[in-house]
JSON list of C-alpha atoms in Angstrom, two decimals:
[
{"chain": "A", "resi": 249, "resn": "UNK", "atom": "CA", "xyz": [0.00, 0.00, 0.00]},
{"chain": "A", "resi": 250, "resn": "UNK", "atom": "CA", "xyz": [3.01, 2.34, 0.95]},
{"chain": "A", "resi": 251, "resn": "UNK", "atom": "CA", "xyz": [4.20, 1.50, -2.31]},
{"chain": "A", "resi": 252, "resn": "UNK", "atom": "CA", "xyz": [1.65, 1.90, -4.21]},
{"chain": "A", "resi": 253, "resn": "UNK", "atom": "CA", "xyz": [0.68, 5.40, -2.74]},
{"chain": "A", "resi": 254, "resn": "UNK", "atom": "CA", "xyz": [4.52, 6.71, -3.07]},
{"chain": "A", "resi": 255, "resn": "UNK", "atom": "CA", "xyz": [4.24, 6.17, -6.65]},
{"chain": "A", "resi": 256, "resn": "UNK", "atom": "CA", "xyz": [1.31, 7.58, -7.12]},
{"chain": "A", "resi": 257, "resn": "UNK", "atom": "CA", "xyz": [2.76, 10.77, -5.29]},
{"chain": "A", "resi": 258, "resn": "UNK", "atom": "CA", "xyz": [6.15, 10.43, -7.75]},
{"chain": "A", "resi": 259, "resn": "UNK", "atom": "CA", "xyz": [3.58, 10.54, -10.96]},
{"chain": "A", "resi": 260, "resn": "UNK", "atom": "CA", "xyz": [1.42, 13.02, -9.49]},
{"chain": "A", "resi": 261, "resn": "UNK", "atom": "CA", "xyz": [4.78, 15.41, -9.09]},
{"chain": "A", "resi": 262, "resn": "UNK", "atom": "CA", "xyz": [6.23, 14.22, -12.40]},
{"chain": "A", "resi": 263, "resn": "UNK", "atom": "CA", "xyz": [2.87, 15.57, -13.65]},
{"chain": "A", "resi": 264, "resn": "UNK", "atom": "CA", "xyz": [3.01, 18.91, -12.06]},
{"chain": "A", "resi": 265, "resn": "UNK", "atom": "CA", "xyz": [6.39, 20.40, -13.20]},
{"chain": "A", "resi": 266, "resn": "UNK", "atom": "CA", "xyz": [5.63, 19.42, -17.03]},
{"chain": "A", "resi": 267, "resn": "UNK", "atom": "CA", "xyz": [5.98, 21.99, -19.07]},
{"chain": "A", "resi": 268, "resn": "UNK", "atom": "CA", "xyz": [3.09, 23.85, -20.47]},
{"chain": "A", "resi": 269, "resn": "UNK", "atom": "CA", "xyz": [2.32, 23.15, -24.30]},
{"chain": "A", "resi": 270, "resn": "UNK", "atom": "CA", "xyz": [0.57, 24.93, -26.50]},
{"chain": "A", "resi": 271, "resn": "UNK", "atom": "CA", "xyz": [-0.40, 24.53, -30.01]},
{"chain": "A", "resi": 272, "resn": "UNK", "atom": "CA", "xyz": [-0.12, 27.38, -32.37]},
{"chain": "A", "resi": 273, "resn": "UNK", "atom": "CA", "xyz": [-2.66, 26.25, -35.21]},
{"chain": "A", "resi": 274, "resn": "UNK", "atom": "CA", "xyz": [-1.79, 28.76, -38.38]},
{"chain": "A", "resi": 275, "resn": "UNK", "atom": "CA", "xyz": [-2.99, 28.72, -42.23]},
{"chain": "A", "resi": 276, "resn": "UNK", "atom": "CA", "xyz": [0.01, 27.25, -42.98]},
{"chain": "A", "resi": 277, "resn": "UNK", "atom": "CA", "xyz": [0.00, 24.27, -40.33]},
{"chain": "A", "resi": 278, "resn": "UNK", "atom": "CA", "xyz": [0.25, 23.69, -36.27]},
{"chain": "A", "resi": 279, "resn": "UNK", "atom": "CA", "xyz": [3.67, 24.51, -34.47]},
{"chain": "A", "resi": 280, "resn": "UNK", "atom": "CA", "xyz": [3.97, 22.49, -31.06]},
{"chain": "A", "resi": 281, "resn": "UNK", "atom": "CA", "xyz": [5.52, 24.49, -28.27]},
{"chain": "A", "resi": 282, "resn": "UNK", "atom": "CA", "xyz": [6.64, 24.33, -24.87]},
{"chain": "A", "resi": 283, "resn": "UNK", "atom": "CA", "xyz": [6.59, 27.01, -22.41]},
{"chain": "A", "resi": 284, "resn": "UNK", "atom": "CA", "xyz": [9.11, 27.08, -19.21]},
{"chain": "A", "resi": 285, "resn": "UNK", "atom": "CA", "xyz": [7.57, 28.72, -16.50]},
{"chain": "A", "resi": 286, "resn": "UNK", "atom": "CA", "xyz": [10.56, 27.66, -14.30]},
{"chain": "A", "resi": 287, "resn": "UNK", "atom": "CA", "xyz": [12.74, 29.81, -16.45]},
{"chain": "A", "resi": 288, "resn": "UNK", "atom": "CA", "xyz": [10.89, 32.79, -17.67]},
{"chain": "A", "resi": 289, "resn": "UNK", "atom": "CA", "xyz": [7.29, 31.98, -15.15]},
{"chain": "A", "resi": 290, "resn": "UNK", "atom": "CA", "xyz": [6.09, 35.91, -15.65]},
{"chain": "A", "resi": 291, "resn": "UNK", "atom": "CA", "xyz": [6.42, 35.80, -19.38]},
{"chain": "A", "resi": 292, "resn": "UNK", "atom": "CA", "xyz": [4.70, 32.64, -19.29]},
{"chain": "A", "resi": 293, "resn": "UNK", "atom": "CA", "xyz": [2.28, 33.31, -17.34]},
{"chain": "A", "resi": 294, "resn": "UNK", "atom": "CA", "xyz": [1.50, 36.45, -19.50]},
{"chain": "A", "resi": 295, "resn": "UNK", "atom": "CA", "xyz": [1.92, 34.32, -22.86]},
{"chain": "A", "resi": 296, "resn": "UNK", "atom": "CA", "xyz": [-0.89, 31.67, -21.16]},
{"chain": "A", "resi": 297, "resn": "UNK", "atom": "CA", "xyz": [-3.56, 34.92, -20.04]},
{"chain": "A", "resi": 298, "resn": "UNK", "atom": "CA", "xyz": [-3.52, 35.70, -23.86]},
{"chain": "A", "resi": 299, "resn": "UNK", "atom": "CA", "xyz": [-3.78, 31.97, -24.73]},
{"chain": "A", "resi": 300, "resn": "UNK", "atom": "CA", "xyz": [-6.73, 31.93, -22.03]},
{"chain": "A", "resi": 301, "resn": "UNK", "atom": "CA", "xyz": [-8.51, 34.77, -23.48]},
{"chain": "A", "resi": 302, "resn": "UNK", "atom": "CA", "xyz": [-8.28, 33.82, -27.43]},
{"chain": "A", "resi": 303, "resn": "UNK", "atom": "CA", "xyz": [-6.25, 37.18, -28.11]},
{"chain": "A", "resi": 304, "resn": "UNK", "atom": "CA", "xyz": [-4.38, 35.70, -30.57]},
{"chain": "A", "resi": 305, "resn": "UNK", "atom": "CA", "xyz": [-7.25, 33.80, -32.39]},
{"chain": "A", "resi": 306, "resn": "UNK", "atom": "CA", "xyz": [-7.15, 35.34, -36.07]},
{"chain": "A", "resi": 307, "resn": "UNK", "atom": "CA", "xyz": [-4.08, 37.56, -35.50]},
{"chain": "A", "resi": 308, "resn": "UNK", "atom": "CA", "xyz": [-1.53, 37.24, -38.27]},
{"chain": "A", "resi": 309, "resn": "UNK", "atom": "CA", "xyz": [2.96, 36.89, -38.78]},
{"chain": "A", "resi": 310, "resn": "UNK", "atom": "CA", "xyz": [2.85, 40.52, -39.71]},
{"chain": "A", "resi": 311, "resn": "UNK", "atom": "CA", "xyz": [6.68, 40.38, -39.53]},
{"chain": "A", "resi": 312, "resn": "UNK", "atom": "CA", "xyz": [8.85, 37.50, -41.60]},
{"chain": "A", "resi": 313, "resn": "UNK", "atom": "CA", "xyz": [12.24, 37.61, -42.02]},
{"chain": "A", "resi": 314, "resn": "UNK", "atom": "CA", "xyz": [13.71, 34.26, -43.44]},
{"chain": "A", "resi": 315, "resn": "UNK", "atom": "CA", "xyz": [16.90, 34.19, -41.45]},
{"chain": "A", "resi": 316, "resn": "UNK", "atom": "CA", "xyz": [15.99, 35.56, -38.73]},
{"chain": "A", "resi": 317, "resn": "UNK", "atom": "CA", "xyz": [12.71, 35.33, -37.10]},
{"chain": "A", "resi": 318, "resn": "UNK", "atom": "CA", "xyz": [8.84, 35.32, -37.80]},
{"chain": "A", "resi": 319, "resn": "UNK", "atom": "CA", "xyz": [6.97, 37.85, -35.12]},
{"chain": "A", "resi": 320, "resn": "UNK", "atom": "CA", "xyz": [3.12, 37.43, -34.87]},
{"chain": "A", "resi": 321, "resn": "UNK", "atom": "CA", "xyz": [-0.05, 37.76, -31.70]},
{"chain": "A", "resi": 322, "resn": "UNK", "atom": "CA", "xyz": [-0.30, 41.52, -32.39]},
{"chain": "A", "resi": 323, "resn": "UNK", "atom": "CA", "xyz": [-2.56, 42.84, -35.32]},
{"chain": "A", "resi": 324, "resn": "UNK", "atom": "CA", "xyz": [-5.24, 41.38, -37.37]},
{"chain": "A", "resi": 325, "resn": "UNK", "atom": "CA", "xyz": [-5.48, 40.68, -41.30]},
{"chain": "A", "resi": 326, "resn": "UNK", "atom": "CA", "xyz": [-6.74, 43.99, -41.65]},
{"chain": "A", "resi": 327, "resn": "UNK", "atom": "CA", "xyz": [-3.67, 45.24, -39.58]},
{"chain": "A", "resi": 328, "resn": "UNK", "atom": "CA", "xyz": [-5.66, 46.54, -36.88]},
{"chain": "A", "resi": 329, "resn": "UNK", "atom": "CA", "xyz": [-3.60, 46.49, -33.43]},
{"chain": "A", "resi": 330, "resn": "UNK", "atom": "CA", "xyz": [-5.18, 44.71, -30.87]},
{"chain": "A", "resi": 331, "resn": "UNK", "atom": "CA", "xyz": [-5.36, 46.30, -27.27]},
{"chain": "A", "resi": 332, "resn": "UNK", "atom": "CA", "xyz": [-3.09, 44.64, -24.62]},
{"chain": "A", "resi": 333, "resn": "UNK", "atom": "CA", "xyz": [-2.62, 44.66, -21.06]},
{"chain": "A", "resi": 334, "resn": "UNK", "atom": "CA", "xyz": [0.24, 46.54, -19.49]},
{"chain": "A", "resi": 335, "resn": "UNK", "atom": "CA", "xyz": [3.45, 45.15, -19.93]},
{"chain": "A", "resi": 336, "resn": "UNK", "atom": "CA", "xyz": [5.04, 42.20, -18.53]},
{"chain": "A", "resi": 337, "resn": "UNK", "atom": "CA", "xyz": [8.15, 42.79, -16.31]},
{"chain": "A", "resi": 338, "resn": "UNK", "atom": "CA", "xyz": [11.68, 41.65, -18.42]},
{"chain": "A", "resi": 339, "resn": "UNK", "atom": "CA", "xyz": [12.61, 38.42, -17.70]},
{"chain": "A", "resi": 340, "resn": "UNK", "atom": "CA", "xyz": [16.00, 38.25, -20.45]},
{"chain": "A", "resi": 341, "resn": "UNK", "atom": "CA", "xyz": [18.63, 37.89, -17.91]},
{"chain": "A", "resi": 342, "resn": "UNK", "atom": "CA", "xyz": [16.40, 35.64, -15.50]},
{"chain": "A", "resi": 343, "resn": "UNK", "atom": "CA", "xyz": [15.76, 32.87, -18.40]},
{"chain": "A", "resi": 344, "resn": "UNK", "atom": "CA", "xyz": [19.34, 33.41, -20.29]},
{"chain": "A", "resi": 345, "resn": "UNK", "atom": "CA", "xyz": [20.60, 32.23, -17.01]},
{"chain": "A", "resi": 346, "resn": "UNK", "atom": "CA", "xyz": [18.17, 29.31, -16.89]},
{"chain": "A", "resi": 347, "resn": "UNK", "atom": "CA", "xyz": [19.72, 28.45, -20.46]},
{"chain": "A", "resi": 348, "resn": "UNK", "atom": "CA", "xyz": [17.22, 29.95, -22.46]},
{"chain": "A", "resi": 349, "resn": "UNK", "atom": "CA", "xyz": [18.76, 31.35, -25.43]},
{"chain": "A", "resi": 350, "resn": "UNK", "atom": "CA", "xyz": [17.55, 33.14, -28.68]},
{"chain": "A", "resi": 351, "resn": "UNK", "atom": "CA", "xyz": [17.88, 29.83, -30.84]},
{"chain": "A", "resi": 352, "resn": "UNK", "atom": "CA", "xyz": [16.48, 28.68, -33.75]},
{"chain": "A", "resi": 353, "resn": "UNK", "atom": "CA", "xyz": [12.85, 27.34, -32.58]},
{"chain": "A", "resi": 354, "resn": "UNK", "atom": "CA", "xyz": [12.65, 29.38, -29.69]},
{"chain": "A", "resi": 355, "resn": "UNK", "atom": "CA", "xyz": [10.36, 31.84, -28.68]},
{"chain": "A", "resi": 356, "resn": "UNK", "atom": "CA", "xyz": [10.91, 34.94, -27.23]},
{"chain": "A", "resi": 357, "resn": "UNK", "atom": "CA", "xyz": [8.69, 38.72, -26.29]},
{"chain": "A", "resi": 358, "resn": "UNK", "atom": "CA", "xyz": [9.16, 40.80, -29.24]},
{"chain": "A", "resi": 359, "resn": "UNK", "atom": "CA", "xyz": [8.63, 44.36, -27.90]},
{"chain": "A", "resi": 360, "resn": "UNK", "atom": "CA", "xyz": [10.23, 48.30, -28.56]},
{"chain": "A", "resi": 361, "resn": "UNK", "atom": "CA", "xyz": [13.64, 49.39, -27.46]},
{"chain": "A", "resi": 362, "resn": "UNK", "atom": "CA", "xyz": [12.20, 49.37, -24.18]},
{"chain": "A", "resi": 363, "resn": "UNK", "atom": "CA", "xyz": [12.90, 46.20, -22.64]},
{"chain": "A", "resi": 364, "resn": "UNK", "atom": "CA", "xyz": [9.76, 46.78, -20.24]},
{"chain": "A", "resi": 365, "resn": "UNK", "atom": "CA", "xyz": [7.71, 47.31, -23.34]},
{"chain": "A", "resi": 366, "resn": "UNK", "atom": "CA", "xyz": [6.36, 43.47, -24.09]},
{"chain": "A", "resi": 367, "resn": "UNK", "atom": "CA", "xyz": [3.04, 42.80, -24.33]},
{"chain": "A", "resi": 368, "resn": "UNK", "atom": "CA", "xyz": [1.49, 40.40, -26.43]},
{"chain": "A", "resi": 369, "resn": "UNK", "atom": "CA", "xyz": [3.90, 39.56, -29.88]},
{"chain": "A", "resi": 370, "resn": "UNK", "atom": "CA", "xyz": [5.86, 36.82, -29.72]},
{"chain": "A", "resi": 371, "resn": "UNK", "atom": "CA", "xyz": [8.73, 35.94, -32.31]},
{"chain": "A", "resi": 372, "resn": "UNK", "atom": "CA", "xyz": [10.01, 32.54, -33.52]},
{"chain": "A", "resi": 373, "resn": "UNK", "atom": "CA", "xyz": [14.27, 32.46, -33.65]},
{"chain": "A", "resi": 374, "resn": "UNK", "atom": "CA", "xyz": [14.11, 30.83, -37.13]},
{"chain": "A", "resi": 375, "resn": "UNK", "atom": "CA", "xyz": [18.26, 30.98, -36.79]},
{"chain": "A", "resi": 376, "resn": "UNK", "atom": "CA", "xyz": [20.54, 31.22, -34.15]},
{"chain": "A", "resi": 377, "resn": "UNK", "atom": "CA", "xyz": [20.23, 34.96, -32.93]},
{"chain": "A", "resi": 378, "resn": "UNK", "atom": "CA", "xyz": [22.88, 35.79, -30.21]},
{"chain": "A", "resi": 379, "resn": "UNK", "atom": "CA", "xyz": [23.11, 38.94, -30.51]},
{"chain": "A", "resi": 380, "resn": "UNK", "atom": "CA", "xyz": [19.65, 39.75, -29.19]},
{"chain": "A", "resi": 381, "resn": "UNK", "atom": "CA", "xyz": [20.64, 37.75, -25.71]},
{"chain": "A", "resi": 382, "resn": "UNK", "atom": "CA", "xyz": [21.28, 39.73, -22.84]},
{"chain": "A", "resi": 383, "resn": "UNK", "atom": "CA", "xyz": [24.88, 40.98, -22.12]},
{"chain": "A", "resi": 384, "resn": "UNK", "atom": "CA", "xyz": [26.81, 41.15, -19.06]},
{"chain": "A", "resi": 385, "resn": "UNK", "atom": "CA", "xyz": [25.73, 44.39, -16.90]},
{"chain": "A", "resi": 386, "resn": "UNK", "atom": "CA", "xyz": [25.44, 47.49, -15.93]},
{"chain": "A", "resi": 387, "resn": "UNK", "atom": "CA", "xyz": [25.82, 48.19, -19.54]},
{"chain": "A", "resi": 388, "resn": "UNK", "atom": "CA", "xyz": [24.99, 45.53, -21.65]},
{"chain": "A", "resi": 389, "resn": "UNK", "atom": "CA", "xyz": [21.89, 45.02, -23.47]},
{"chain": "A", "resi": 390, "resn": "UNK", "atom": "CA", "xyz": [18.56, 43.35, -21.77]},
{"chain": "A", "resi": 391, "resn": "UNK", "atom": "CA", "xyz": [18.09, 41.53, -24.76]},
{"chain": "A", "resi": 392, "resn": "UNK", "atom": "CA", "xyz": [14.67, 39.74, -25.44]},
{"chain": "A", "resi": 393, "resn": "UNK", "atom": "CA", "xyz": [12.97, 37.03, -22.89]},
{"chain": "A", "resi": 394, "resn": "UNK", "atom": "CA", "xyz": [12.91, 33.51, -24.45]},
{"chain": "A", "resi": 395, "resn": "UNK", "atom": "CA", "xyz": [9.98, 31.46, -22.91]},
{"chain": "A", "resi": 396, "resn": "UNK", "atom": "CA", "xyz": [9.19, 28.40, -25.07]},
{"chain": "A", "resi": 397, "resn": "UNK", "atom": "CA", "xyz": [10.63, 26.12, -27.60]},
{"chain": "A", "resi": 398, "resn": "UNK", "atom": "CA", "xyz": [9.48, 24.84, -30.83]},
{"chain": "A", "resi": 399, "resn": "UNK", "atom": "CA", "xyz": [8.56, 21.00, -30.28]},
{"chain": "A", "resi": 400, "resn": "UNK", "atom": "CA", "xyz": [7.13, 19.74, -33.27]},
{"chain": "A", "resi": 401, "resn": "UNK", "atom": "CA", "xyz": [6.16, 21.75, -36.52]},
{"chain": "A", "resi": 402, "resn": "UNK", "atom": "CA", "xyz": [9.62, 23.34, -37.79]},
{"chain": "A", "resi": 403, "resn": "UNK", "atom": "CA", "xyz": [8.54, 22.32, -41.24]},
{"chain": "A", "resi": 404, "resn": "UNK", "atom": "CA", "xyz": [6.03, 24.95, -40.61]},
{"chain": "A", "resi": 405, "resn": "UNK", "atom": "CA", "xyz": [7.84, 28.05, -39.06]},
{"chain": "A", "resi": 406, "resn": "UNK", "atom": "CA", "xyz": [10.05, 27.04, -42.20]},
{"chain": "A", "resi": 407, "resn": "UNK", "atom": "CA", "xyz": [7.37, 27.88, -44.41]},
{"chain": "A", "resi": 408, "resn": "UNK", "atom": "CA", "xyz": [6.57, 30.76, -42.96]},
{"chain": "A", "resi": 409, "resn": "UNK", "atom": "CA", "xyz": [10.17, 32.10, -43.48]},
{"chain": "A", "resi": 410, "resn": "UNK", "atom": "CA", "xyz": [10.14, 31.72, -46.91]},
{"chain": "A", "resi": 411, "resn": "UNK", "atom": "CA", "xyz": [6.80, 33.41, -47.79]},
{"chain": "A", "resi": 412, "resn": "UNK", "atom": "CA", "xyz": [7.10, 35.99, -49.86]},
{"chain": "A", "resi": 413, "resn": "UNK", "atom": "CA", "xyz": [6.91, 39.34, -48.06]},
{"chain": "A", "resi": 414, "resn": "UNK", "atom": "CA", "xyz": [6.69, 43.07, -49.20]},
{"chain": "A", "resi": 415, "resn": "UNK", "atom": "CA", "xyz": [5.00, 45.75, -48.04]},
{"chain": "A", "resi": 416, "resn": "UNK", "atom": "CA", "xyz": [1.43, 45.47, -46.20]},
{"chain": "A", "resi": 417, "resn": "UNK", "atom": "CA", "xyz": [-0.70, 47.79, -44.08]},
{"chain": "A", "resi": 418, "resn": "UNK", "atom": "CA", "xyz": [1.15, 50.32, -42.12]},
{"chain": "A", "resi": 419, "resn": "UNK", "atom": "CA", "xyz": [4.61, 47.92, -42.64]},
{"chain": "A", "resi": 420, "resn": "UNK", "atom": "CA", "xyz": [7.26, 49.16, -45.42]},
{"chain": "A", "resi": 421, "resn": "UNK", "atom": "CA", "xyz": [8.41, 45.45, -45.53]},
{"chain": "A", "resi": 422, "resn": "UNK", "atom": "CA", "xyz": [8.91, 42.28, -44.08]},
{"chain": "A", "resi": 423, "resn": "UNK", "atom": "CA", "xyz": [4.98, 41.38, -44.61]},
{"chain": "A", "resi": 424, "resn": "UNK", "atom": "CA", "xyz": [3.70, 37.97, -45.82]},
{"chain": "A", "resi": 425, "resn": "UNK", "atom": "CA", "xyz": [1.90, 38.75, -49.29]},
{"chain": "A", "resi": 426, "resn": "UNK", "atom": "CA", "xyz": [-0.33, 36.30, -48.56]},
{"chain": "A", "resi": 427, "resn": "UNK", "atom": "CA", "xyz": [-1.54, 36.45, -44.63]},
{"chain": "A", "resi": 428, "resn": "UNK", "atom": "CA", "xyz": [-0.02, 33.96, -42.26]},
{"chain": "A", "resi": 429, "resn": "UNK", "atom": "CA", "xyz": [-3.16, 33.77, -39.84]},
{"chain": "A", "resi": 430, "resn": "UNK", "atom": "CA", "xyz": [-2.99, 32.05, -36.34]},
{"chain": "A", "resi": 431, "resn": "UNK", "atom": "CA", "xyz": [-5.94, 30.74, -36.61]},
{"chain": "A", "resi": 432, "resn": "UNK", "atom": "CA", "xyz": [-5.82, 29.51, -32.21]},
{"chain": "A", "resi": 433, "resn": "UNK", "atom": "CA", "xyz": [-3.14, 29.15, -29.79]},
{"chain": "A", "resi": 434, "resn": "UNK", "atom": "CA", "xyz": [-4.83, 26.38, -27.38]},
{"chain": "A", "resi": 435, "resn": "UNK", "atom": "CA", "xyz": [-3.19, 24.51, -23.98]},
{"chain": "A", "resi": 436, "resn": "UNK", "atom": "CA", "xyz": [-2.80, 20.71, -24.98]},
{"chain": "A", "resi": 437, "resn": "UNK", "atom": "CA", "xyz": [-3.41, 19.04, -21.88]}
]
């Protein structure tokens, strides 16, 4: 009985520090992720409220650059903005030292050139990106949180990448000429 009941403590533990996944189901095909709470857990936790409240449900990759990253969650196919809540606090340094680096597949808070700026868009590494890690203080750069990692669905952020882009809306370049819609990011249980 002791047995039994300390294994079924082990696999109820093993359950509760999984990672978070998400699907990101797009025109072009799903992209499996996995968020890491333990490494970035404000940024996740941000990422999931969005999730939660279908903000990014018909939003499209306004932003493709083939080798470097595809940034979506922030405007619609008519490139209208949608409203966001405040900010999240900057987690860069925090998850770079959890080993979260801006890597091909990963994702990470796009946001201005203020790093307490992100809100909703999100960007897929589609290459190795050092350069926007953080750098040693006091005056090195923030760089941008990473928070999740592609699991399944590269094929698909691959496709994305080489759309042809142009210009679109209020954009001078950069834009999908056809829309790359996310059609739903959902939890997968």
């Amino acid at each position: 009985m002791a047995l039994a009941l300390g294994l079924m403590v082990m696999a109820a533990t093993s359950h509760a520090q999984e990672a978070p996944k998400v699907k990101i189901a797009t025109n072009m095909g799903d992209i499996m992720v996995e968020l890491y709470p333990d490494k970035a857990p404000k940024t996740v936790a941000n990422f999931l409220q969005y999730v939660k409240d279908k903000h990014y449900n018909g939003t499209i990759f306004h932003r493709v650059i083939a080798n470097f990253m595809i940034q979506g969650g922030g405007y619609d196919a008519q490139y209208k903005e949608r409203a966001t809540r405040p900010p999240v606090p900057h987690e860069g340094r925090q998850a770079m030292t959890a080993g979260l680096k801006n890597q091909a597949g990963y994702l990470a808070m796009a946001r201005t050139n203020d790093p307490q700026s992100a809100t909703a868009q999100f960007f897929i590494n589609t290459v190795d990106n050092a350069f926007l890690d953080p750098t040693p203080i006091p005056e090195g750069s923030p760089g941008y949180t990473v928070f999740g990692k592609v699991t399944a669905g590269m094929d698909v952020v691959d496709r994305i990448r080489t759309t042809p882009t142009g210009m679109g809306g209020p954009f001078r370049t950069d834009v999908p000429k056809s829309p790359v819609v996310i059609l739903s990011i959902t939890l997968v249980q």
